[in-house]
Amino acid sequence: MKMGFGLFTTFKTHPGEQKALAEILLESAAALEKEASCMAYIVGISEQDENTVYVSEIWTDEGHHRAALDNPNTKAIIERAMPLIEKVERNKELEVLGGKGL
């Protein structure tokens, strides 16, 4: 049974920008605290690659994820983050079936 829409994204930053990007993405996570359609937004950094940040998201559905990207606050956060990012890899989109915490 489908429970939601998941997305794993890898951000490759310009040299030395990993922590700055992670902080901005954590602001995004905090802004989503009251967004019921966002079930999880997890930010992590690579210990092996000092220019990599990962984000794992789970939403009730893909439409709510897309709508969140149109939010003015989200757009402002993205605008601040873009100069720090060298490359974005949308690794996986998945149909969330369940698991611990859902």
mmCIF file of C-alpha atoms in Angstrom:
data_model
loop_
_atom_site.group_PDB
_atom_site.id
_atom_site.type_symbol
_atom_site.label_atom_id
_atom_site.label_comp_id
_atom_site.label_asym_id
_atom_site.label_seq_id
_atom_site.Cartn_x
_atom_site.Cartn_y
_atom_site.Cartn_z
ATOM 1 C CA MET A 1 0.000 0.000 0.000
ATOM 2 C CA LYS A 2 1.396 3.376 -1.023
ATOM 3 C CA MET A 3 2.009 5.779 1.859
ATOM 4 C CA GLY A 4 3.679 8.681 0.074
ATOM 5 C CA PHE A 5 6.266 10.086 -2.288
ATOM 6 C CA GLY A 6 9.972 9.922 -1.449
ATOM 7 C CA LEU A 7 12.947 11.682 -2.904
ATOM 8 C CA PHE A 8 16.686 11.312 -2.323
ATOM 9 C CA THR A 9 18.864 14.158 -3.589
ATOM 10 C CA THR A 10 22.636 14.641 -3.597
ATOM 11 C CA PHE A 11 24.011 18.171 -3.683
ATOM 12 C CA LYS A 12 27.610 18.671 -4.782
ATOM 13 C CA THR A 13 28.788 22.020 -3.444
ATOM 14 C CA HIS A 14 31.531 24.313 -4.572
ATOM 15 C CA PRO A 15 34.672 23.659 -2.490
ATOM 16 C CA GLY A 16 34.272 24.633 1.145
ATOM 17 C CA GLU A 17 30.508 25.247 0.961
ATOM 18 C CA GLN A 18 29.201 21.939 2.401
ATOM 19 C CA LYS A 19 28.434 23.226 5.902
ATOM 20 C CA ALA A 20 26.911 26.491 4.636
ATOM 21 C CA LEU A 21 24.574 24.589 2.310
ATOM 22 C CA ALA A 22 23.654 22.125 5.061
ATOM 23 C CA GLU A 23 22.709 25.052 7.331
ATOM 24 C CA ILE A 24 20.452 26.541 4.659
ATOM 25 C CA LEU A 25 18.802 23.160 4.047
ATOM 26 C CA LEU A 26 18.261 22.742 7.792
ATOM 27 C CA GLU A 27 16.451 26.112 7.715
ATOM 28 C CA SER A 28 14.247 24.620 5.022
ATOM 29 C CA ALA A 29 13.573 21.607 7.254
ATOM 30 C CA ALA A 30 12.611 23.889 10.138
ATOM 31 C CA ALA A 31 10.259 25.831 7.867
ATOM 32 C CA LEU A 32 8.520 22.554 6.992
ATOM 33 C CA GLU A 33 7.822 21.609 10.640
ATOM 34 C CA LYS A 34 4.182 22.727 10.393
ATOM 35 C CA GLU A 35 3.658 21.354 6.871
ATOM 36 C CA ALA A 36 1.577 18.219 7.437
ATOM 37 C CA SER A 37 2.160 16.967 3.890
ATOM 38 C CA CYS A 38 5.920 16.758 4.559
ATOM 39 C CA MET A 39 6.408 13.621 6.621
ATOM 40 C CA ALA A 40 10.222 13.808 6.702
ATOM 41 C CA TYR A 41 12.988 16.127 5.513
ATOM 42 C CA ILE A 42 16.405 14.879 6.563
ATOM 43 C CA VAL A 43 19.692 16.656 5.836
ATOM 44 C CA GLY A 44 23.058 14.898 6.101
ATOM 45 C CA ILE A 45 26.638 15.506 5.066
ATOM 46 C CA SER A 46 29.191 13.090 3.719
ATOM 47 C CA GLU A 47 32.112 12.333 5.971
ATOM 48 C CA GLN A 48 34.074 11.022 2.964
ATOM 49 C CA ASP A 49 33.407 13.934 0.579
ATOM 50 C CA GLU A 50 33.610 17.426 2.041
ATOM 51 C CA ASN A 51 31.571 18.843 -0.850
ATOM 52 C CA THR A 52 28.486 16.618 -0.605
ATOM 53 C CA VAL A 53 25.157 17.154 1.156
ATOM 54 C CA TYR A 54 22.261 14.687 1.063
ATOM 55 C CA VAL A 55 18.543 15.333 1.514
ATOM 56 C CA SER A 56 15.941 12.637 2.026
ATOM 57 C CA GLU A 57 12.304 13.728 1.805
ATOM 58 C CA ILE A 58 8.982 11.969 2.288
ATOM 59 C CA TRP A 59 5.754 13.706 1.303
ATOM 60 C CA THR A 60 2.153 12.539 1.313
ATOM 61 C CA ASP A 61 2.271 12.807 -2.500
ATOM 62 C CA GLU A 62 4.281 14.314 -5.321
ATOM 63 C CA GLY A 63 1.797 17.154 -5.811
ATOM 64 C CA HIS A 64 2.407 18.508 -2.317
ATOM 65 C CA HIS A 65 6.151 18.354 -2.924
ATOM 66 C CA ARG A 66 5.780 20.356 -6.139
ATOM 67 C CA ALA A 67 3.488 22.867 -4.411
ATOM 68 C CA ALA A 68 6.056 23.397 -1.649
ATOM 69 C CA LEU A 69 8.624 24.370 -4.287
ATOM 70 C CA ASP A 70 6.294 27.205 -5.361
ATOM 71 C CA ASN A 71 6.056 28.610 -1.822
ATOM 72 C CA PRO A 72 7.706 32.083 -1.613
ATOM 73 C CA ASN A 73 9.698 31.095 1.509
ATOM 74 C CA THR A 74 10.978 27.954 -0.228
ATOM 75 C CA LYS A 75 11.905 29.957 -3.313
ATOM 76 C CA ALA A 76 13.889 32.402 -1.151
ATOM 77 C CA ILE A 77 15.782 29.535 0.503
ATOM 78 C CA ILE A 78 16.541 27.977 -2.894
ATOM 79 C CA GLU A 79 17.797 31.335 -4.169
ATOM 80 C CA ARG A 80 20.216 31.592 -1.233
ATOM 81 C CA ALA A 81 21.406 28.010 -1.714
ATOM 82 C CA MET A 82 21.970 28.034 -5.479
ATOM 83 C CA PRO A 83 25.323 29.925 -5.470
ATOM 84 C CA LEU A 84 26.763 27.247 -3.151
ATOM 85 C CA ILE A 85 25.739 24.334 -5.385
ATOM 86 C CA GLU A 86 27.884 22.992 -8.202
ATOM 87 C CA LYS A 87 25.608 20.084 -9.164
ATOM 88 C CA VAL A 88 22.293 18.541 -8.084
ATOM 89 C CA GLU A 89 21.702 14.818 -8.547
ATOM 90 C CA ARG A 90 18.139 13.691 -8.038
ATOM 91 C CA ASN A 91 19.149 10.152 -7.199
ATOM 92 C CA LYS A 92 15.847 8.439 -6.615
ATOM 93 C CA GLU A 93 12.149 9.112 -6.580
ATOM 94 C CA LEU A 94 10.229 6.369 -4.891
ATOM 95 C CA GLU A 95 6.826 5.209 -3.841
ATOM 96 C CA VAL A 96 6.931 5.027 -0.056
ATOM 97 C CA LEU A 97 5.342 1.835 1.283
ATOM 98 C CA GLY A 98 6.016 2.199 5.006
ATOM 99 C CA GLY A 99 8.583 1.699 7.695
ATOM 100 C CA LYS A 100 9.589 2.877 11.113
ATOM 101 C CA GLY A 101 8.407 6.405 11.818
ATOM 102 C CA LEU A 102 5.656 6.464 9.206
#
